[in-house]
MMTF fields as JSON, N, C-alpha, C and O atoms, coordinates in Angstrom:
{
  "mmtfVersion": "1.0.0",
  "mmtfProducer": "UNKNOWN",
  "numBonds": 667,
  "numAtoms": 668,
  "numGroups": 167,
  "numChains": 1,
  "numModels": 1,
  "chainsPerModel": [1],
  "groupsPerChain": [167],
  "chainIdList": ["A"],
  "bondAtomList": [4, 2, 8, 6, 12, 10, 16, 14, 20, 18, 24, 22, 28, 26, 32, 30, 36, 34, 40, 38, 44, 42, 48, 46, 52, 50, 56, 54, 60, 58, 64, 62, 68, 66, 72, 70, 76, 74, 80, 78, 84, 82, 88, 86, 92, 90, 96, 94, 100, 98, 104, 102, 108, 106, 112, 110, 116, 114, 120, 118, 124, 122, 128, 126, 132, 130, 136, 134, 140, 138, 144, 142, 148, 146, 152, 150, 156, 154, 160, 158, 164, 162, 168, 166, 172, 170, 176, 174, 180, 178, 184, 182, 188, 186, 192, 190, 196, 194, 200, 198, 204, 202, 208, 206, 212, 210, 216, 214, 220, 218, 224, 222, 228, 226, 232, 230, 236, 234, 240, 238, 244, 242, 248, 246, 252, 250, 256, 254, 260, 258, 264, 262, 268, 266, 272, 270, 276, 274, 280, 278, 284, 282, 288, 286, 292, 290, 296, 294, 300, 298, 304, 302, 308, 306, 312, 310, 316, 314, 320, 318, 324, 322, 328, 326, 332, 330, 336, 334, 340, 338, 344, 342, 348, 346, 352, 350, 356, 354, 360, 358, 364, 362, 368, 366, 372, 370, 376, 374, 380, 378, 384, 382, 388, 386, 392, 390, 396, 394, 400, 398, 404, 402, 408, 406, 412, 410, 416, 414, 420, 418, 424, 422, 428, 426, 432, 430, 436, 434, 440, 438, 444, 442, 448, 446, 452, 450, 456, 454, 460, 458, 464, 462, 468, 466, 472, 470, 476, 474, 480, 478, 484, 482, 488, 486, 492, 490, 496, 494, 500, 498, 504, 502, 508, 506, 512, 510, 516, 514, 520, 518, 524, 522, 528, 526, 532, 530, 536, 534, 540, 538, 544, 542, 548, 546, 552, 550, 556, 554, 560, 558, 564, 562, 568, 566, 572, 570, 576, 574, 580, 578, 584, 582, 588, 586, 592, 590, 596, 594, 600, 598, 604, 602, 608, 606, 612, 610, 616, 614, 620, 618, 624, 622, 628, 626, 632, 630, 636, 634, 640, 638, 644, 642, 648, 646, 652, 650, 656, 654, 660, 658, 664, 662],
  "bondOrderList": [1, 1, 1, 1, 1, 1, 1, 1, 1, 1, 1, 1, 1, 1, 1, 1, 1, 1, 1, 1, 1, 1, 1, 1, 1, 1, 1, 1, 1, 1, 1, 1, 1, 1, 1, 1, 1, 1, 1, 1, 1, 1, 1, 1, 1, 1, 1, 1, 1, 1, 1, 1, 1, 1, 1, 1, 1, 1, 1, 1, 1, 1, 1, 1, 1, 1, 1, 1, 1, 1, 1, 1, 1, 1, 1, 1, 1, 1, 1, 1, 1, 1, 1, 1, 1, 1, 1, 1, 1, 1, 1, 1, 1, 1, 1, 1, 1, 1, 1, 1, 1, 1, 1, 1, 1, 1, 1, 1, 1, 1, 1, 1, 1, 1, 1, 1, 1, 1, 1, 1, 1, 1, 1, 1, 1, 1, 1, 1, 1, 1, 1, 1, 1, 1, 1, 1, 1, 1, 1, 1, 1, 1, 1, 1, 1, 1, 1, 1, 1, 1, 1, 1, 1, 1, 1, 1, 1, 1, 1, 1, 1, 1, 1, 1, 1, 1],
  "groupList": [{"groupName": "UNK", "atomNameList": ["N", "CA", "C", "O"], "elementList": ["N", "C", "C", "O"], "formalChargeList": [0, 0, 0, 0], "bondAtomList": [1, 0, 2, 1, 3, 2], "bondOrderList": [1, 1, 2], "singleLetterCode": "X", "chemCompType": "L-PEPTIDE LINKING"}],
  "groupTypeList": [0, 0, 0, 0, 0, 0, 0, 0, 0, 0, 0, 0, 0, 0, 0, 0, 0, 0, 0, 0, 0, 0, 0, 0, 0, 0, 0, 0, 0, 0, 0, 0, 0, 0, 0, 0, 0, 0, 0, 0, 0, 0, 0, 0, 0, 0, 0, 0, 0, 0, 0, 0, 0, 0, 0, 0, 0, 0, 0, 0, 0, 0, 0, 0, 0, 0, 0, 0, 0, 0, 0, 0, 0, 0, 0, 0, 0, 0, 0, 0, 0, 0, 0, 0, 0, 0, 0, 0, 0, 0, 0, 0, 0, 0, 0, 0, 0, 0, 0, 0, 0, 0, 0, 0, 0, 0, 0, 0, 0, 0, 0, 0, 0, 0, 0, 0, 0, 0, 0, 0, 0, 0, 0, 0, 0, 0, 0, 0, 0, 0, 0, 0, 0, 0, 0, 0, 0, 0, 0, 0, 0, 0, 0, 0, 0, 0, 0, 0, 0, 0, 0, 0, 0, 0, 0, 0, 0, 0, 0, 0, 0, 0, 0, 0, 0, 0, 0],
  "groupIdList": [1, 2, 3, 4, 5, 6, 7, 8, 9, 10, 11, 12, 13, 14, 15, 16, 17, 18, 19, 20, 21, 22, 23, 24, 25, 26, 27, 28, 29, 30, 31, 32, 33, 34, 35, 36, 37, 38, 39, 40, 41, 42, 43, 44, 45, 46, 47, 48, 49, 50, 51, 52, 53, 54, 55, 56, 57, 58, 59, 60, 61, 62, 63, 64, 65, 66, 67, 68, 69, 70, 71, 72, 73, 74, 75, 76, 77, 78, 79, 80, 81, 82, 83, 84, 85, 86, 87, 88, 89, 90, 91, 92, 93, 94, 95, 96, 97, 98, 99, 100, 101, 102, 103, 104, 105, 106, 107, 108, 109, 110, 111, 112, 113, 114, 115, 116, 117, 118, 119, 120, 121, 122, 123, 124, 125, 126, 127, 128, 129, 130, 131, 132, 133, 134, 135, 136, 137, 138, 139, 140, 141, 142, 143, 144, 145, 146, 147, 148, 149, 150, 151, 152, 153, 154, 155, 156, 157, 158, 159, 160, 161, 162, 163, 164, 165, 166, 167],
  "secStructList": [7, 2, 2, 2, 2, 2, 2, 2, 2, 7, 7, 7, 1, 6, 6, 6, 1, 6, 6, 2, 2, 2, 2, 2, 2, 2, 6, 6, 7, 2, 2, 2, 2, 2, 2, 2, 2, 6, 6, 1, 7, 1, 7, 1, 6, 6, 6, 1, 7, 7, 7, 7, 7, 7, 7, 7, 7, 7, 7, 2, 2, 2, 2, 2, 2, 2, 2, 6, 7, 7, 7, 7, 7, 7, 1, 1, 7, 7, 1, 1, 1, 2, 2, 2, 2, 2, 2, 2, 2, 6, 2, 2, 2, 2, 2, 7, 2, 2, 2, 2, 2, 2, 2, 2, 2, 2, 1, 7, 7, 7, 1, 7, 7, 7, 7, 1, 1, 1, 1, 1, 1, 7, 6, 6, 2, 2, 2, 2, 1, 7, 2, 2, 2, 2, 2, 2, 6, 1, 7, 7, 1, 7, 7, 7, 7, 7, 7, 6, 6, 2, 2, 2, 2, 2, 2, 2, 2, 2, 2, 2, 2, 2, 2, 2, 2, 6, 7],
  "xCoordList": [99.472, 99.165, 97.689, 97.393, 96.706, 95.531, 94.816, 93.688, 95.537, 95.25, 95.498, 94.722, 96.357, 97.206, 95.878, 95.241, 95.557, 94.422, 93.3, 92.658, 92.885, 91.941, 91.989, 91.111, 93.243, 93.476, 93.546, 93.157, 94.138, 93.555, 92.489, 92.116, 91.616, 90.234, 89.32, 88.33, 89.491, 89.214, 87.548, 86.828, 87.255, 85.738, 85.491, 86.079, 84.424, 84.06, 82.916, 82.979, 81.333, 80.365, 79.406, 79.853, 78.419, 77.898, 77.556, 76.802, 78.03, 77.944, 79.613, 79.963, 80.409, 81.617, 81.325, 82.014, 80.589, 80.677, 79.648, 79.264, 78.948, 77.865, 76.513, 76.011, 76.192, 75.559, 75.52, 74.581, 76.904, 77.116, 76.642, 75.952, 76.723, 76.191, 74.335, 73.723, 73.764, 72.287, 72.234, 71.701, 72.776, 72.968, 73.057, 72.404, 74.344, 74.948, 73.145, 72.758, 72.46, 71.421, 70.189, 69.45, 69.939, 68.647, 69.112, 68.398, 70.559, 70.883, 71.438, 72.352, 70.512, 71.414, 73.157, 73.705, 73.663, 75.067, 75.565, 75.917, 75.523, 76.094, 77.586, 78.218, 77.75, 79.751, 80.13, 80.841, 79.732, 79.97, 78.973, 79.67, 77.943, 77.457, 78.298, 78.58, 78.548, 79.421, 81.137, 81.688, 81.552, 82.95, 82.677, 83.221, 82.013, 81.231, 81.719, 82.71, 80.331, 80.219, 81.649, 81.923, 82.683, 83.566, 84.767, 85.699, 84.584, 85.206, 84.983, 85.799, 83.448, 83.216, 83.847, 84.255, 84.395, 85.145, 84.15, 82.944, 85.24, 84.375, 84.29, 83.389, 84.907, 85.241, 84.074, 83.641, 83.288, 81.977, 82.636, 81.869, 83.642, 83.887, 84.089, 84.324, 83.934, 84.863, 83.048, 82.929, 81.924, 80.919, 79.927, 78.75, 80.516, 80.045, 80.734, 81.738, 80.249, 80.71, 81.23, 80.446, 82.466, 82.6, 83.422, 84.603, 82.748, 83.302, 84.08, 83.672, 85.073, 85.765, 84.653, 83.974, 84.614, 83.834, 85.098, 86.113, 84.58, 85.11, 84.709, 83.973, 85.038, 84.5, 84.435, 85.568, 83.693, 83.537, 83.831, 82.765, 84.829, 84.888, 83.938, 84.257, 82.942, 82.228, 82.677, 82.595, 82.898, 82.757, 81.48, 80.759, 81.56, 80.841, 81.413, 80.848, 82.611, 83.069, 83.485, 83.771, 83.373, 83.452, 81.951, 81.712, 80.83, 79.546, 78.863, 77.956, 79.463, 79.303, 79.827, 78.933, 81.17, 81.569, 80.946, 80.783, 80.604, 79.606, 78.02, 77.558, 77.363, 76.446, 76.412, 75.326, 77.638, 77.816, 76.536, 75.626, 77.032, 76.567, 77.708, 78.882, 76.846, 77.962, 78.036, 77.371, 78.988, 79.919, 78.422, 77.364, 78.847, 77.351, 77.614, 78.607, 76.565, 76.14, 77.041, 77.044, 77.852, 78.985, 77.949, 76.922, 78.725, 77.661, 78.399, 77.727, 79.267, 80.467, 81.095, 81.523, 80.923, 81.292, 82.712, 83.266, 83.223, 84.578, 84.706, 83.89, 85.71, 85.954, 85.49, 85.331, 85.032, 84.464, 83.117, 82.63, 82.164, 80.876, 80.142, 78.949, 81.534, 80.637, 80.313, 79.394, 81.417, 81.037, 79.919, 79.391, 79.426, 78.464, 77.359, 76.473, 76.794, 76.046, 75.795, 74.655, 76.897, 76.65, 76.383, 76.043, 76.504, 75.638, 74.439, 73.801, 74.098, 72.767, 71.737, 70.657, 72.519, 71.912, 71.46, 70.425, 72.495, 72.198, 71.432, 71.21, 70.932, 70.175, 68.476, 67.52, 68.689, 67.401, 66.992, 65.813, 67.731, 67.667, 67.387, 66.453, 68.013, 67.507, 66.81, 65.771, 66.661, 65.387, 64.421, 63.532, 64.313, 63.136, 63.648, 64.7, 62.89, 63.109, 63.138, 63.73, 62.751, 63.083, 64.283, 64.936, 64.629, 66.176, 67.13, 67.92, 66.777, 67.537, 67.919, 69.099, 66.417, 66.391, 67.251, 68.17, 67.05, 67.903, 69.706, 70.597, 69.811, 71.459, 72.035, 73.199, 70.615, 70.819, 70.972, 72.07, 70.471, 70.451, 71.588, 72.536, 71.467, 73.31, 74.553, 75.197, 74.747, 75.612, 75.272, 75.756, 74.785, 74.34, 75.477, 76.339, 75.273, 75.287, 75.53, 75.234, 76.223, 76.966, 75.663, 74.835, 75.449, 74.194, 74.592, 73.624, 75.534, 75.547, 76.741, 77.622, 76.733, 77.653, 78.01, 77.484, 79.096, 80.028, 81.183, 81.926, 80.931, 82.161, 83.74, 84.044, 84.537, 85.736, 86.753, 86.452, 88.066, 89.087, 88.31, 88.5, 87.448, 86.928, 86.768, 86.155, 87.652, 88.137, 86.808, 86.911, 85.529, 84.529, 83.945, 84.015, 83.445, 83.086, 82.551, 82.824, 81.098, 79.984, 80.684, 81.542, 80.278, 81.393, 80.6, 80.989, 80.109, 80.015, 80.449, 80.931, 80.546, 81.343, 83.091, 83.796, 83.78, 84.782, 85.524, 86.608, 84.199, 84.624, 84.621, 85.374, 84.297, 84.3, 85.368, 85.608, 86.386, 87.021, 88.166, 88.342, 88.864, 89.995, 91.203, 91.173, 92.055, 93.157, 94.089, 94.168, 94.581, 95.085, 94.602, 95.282, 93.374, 92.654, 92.484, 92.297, 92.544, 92.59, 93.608, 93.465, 95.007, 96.065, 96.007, 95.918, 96.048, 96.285, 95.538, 95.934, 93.968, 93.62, 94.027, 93.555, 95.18, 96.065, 96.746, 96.071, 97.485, 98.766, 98.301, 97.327, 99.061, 98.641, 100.045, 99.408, 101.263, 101.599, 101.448, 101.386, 101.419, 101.549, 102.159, 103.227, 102.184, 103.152, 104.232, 103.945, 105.556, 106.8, 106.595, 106.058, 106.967, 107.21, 108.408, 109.458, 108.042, 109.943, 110.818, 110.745, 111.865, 113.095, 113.472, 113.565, 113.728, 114.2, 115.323, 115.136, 116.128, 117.392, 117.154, 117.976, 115.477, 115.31, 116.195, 117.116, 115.912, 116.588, 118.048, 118.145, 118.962, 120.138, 119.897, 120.5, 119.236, 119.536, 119.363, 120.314, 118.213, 118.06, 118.938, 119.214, 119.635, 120.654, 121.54, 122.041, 122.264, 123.401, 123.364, 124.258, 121.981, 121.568, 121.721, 121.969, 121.546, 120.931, 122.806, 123.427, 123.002, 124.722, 125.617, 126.39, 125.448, 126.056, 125.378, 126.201, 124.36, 123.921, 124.716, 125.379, 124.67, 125.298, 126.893, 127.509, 127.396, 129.143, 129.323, 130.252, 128.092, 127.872, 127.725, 128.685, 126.507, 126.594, 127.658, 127.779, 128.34, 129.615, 131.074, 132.093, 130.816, 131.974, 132.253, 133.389],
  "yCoordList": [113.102, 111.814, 111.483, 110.297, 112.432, 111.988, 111.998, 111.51, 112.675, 112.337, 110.808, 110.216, 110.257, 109.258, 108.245, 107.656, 108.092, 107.272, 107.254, 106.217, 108.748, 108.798, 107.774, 107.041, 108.133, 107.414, 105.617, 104.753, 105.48, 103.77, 103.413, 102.253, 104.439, 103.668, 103.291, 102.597, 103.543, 103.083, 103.206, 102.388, 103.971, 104.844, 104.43, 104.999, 103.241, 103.248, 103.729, 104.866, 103.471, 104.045, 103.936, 103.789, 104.02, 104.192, 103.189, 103.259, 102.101, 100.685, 100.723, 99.938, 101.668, 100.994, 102.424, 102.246, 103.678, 104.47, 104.286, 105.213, 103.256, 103.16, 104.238, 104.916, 104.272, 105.21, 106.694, 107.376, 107.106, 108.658, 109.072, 110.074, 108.654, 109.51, 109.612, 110.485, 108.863, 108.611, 109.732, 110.771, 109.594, 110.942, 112.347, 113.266, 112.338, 113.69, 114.248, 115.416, 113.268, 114.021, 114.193, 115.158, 113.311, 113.967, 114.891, 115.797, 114.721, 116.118, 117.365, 118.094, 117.528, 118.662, 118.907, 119.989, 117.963, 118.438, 118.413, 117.368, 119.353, 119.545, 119.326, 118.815, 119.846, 119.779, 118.647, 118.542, 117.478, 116.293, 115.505, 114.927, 115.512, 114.845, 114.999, 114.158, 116.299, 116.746, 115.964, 115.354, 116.44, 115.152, 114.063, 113.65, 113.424, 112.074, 111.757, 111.178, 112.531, 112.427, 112.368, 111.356, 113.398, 113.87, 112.582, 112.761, 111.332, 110.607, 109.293, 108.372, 109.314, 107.931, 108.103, 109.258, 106.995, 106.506, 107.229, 107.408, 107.475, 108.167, 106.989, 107.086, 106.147, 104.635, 104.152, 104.281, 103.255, 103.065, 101.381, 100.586, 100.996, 99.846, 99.282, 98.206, 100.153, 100.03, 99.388, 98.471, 99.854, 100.023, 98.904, 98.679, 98.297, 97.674, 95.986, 96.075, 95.048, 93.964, 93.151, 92.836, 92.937, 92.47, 91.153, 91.034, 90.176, 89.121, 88.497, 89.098, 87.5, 87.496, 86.582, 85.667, 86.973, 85.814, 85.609, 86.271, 84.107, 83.228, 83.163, 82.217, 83.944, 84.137, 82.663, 82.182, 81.952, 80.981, 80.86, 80.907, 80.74, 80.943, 79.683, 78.498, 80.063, 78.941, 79.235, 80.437, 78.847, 78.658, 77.758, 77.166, 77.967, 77.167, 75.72, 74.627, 76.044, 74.268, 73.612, 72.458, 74.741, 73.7, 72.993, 72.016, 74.44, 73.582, 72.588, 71.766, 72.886, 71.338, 70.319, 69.476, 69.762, 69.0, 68.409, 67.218, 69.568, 69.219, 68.429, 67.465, 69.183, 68.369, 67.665, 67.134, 67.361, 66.232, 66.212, 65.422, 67.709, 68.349, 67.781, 67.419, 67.922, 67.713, 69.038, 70.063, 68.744, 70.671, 71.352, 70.817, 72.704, 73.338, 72.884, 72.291, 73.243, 73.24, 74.405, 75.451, 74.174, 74.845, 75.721, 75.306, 77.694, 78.482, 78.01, 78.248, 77.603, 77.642, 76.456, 75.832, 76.395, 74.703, 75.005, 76.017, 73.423, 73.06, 71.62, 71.535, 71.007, 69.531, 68.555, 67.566, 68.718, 67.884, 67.642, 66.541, 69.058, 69.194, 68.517, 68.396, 68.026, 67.547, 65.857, 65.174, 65.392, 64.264, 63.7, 62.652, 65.159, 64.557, 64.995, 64.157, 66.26, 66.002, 64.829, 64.372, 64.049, 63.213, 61.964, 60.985, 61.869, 60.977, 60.928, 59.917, 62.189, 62.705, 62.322, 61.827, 62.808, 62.589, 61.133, 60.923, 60.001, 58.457, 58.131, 56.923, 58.825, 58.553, 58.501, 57.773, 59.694, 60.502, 59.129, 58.929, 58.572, 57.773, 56.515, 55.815, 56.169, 54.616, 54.749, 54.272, 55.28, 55.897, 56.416, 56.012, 57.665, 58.45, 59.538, 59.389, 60.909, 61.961, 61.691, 62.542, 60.975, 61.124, 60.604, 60.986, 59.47, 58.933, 60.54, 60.997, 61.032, 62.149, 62.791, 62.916, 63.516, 64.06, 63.389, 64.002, 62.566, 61.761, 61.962, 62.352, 61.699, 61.961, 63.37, 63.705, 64.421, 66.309, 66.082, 66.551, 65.646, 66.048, 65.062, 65.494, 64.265, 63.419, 64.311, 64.935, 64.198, 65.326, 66.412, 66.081, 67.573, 68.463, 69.308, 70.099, 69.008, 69.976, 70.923, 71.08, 72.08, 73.551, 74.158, 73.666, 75.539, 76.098, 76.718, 77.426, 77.075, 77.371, 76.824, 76.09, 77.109, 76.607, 77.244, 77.126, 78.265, 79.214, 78.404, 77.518, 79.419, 78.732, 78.608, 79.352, 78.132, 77.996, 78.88, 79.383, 79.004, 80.104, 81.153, 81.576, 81.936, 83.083, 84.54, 85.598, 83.756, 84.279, 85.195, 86.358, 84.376, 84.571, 85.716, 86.909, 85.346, 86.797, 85.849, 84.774, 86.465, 85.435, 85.421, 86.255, 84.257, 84.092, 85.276, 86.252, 85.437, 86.89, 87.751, 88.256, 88.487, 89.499, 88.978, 89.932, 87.689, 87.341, 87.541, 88.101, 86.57, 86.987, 88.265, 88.397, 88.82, 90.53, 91.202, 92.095, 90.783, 91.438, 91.207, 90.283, 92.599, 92.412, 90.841, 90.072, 90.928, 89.613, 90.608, 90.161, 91.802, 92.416, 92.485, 92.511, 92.523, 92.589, 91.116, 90.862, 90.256, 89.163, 88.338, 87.196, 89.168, 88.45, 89.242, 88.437, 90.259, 90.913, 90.222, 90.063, 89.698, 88.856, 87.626, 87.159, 86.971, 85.571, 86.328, 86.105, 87.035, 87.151, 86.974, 87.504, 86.283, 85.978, 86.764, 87.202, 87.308, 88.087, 89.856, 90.326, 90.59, 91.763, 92.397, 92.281, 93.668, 94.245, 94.936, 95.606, 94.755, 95.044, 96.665, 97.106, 97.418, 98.779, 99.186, 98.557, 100.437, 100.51, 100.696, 101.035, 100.274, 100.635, 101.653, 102.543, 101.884, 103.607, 104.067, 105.191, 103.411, 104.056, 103.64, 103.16, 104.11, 103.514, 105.337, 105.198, 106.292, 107.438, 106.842, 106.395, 106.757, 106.884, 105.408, 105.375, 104.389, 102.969, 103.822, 103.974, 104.456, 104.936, 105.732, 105.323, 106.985, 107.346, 106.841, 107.161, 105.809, 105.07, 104.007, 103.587, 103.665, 103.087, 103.801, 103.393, 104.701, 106.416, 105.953, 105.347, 106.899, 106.915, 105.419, 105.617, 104.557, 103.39, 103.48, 103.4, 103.596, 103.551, 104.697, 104.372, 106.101, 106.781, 106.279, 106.433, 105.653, 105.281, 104.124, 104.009, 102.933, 102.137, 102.981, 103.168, 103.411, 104.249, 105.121, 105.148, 105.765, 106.251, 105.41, 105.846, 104.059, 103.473, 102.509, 102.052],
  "zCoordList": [187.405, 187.991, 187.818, 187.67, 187.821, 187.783, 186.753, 186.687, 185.663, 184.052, 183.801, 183.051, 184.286, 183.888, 184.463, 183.59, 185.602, 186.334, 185.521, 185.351, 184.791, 184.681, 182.777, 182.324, 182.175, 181.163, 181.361, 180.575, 182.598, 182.522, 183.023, 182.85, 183.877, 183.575, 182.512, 182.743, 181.836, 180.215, 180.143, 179.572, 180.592, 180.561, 178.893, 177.973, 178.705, 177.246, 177.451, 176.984, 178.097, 178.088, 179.58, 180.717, 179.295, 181.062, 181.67, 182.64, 181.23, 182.704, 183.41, 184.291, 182.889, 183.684, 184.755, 185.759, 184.856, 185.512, 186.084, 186.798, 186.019, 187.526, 187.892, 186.995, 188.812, 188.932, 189.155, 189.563, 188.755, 189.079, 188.093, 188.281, 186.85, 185.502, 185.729, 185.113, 186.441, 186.902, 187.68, 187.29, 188.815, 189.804, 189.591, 190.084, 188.448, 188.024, 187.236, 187.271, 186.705, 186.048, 186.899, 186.704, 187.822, 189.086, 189.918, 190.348, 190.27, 191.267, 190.453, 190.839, 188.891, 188.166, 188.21, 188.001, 188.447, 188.263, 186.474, 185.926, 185.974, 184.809, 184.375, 183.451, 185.288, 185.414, 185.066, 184.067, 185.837, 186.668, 185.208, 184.374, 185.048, 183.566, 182.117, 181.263, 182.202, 180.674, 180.444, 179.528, 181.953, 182.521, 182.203, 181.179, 182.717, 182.213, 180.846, 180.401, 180.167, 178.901, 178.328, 177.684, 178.485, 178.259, 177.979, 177.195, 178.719, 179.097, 178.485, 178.436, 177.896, 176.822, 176.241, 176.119, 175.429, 174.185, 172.868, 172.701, 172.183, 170.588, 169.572, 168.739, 169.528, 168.96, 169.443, 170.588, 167.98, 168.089, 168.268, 168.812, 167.945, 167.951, 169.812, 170.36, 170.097, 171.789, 172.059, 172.871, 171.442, 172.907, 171.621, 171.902, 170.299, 169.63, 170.517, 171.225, 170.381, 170.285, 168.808, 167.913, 168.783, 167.807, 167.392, 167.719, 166.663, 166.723, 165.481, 164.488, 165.099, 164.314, 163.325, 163.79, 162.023, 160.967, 160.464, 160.248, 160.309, 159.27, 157.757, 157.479, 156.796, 155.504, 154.877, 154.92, 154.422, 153.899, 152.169, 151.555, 151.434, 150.478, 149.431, 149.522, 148.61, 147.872, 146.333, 146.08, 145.801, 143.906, 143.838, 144.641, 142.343, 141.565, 141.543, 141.596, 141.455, 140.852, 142.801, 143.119, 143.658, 145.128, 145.788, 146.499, 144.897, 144.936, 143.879, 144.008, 143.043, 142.14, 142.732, 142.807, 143.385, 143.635, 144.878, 145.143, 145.65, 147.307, 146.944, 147.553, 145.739, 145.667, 144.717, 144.483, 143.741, 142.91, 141.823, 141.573, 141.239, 140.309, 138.802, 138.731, 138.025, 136.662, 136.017, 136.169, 135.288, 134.668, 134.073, 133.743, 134.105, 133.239, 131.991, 131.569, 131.415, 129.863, 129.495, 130.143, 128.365, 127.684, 126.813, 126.276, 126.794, 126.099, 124.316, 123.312, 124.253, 122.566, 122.917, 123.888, 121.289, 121.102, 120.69, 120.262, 121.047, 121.483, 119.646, 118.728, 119.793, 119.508, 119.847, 119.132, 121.615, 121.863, 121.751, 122.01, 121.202, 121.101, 119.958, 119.679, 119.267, 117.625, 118.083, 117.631, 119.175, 119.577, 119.807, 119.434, 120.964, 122.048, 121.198, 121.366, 120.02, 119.4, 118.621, 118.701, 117.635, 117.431, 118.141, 117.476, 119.53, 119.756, 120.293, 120.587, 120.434, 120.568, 119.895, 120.22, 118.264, 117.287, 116.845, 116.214, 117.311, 117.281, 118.298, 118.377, 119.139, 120.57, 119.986, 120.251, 119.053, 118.709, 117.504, 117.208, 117.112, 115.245, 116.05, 115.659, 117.03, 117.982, 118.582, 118.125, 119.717, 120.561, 120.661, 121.412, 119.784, 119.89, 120.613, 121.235, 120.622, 121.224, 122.996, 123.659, 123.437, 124.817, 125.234, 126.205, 124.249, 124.442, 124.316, 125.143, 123.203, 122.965, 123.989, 124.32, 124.913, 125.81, 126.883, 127.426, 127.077, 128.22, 127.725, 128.48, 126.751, 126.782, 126.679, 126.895, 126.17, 126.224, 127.639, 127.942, 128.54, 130.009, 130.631, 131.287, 130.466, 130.857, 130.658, 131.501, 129.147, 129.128, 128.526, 127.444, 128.296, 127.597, 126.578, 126.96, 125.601, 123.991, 124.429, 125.613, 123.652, 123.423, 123.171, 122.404, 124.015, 122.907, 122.15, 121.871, 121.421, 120.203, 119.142, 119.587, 118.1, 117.19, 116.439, 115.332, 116.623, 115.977, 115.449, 115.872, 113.818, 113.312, 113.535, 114.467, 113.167, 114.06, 113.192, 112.109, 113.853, 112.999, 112.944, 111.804, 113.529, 112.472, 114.205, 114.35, 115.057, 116.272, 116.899, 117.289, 116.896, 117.904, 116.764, 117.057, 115.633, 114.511, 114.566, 115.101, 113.564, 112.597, 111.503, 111.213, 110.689, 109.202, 108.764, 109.405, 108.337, 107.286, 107.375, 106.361, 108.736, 109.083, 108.757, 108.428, 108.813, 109.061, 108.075, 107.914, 106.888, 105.512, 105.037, 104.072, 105.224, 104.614, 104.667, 103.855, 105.898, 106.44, 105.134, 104.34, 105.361, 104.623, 105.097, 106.058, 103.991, 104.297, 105.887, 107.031, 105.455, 106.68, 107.813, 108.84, 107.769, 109.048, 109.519, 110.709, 108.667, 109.368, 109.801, 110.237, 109.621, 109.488, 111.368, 112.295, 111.585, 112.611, 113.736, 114.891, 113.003, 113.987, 114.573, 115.61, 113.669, 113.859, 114.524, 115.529, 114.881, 115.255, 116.89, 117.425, 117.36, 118.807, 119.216, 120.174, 119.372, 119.926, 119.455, 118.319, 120.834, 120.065, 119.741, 120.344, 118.537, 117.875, 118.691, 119.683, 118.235, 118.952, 118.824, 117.808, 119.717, 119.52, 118.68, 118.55, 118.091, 117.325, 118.415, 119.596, 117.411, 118.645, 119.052, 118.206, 120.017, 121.003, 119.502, 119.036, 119.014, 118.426, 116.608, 115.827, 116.332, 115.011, 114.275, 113.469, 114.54, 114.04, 113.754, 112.612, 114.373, 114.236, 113.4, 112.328, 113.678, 112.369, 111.277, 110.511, 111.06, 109.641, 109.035, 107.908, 109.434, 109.191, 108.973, 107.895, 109.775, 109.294, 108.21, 107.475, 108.325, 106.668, 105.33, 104.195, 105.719, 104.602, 104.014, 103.141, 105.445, 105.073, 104.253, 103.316, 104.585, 104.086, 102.868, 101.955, 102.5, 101.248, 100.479, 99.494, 100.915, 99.761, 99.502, 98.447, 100.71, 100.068, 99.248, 98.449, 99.518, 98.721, 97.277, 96.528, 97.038, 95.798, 95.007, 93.782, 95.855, 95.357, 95.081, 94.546, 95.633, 95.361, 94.322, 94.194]
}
């Protein structure tokens, strides 16, 4: 019965036991301090306060849109990059370089310009490459495994072939 009492007082640390743990140590009672002790919670969370956060999830494209930011500057050019250079380039032939500047910063140009088909290689390296090696690089699915039962196909090929031959 008095385990049981002593389990719902829920002793987490020394404000719910008052001043006996103060006492137990000016009147030397050891017994009566170590009990004590004996009786805090070992759970750091019990004598921590802890409160629920709300994780705030941010992206890039939820803070572009909050401060009405425009898309980044693309690192590889697209279809659409030959556009917007070219009208860059008519900005620069009517305007002058600051017109230019003004439409680089409106919409900004690819920084770079890799050639296309050549699946993110520099052409030289692309070209070098053997025709096999580059066929493997088209293949957008990947290679089928053999089949679990290619032994027994081949055999029964083997075999049909020699009765073909003998007949």
């Amino acid at each position: 019965m008095q385990v049981h009492t002593l389990d719902k007082a829920a002793i987490i640390n020394e404000l719910k036991v008052g001043t006996g743990i103060n006492q137990a140590v000016h009147q030397t009672r050891r017994a009566d301090f170590a009990l004590m002790l004996a009786m805090f919670s070992n759970d750091v969370r019990d004598n921590t306060p802890v409160e629920q956060i709300d994780e705030v999830i941010t992206t890039d494209k939820l803070l572009r849109q909050r401060f009405q930011l425009q898309e980044p500057q693309a690192l590889q050019n697209d279809q659409s990059s030959y556009a917007i250079s070219a009208e860059q380039a008519k900005q620069f032939h009517d305007g002058g370089l600051s017109s230019a500047k003004l439409s680089h910063y409106l919409v900004p140009d690819a920084l770079t310009y890799l050639p296309e088909d050549t699946h993110g290689l520099p052409e030289d390296i692309y070209f070098n490459l053997s025709g096999h090696e580059r066929r493997h690089l088209a293949d957008k699915e990947p290679k089928k495994l053999l089949p679990a039962d290619l032994y027994q196909q081949l055999v029964f090929a083997n075999r049909h072939d020699q009765i073909r031959a003998q007949a």
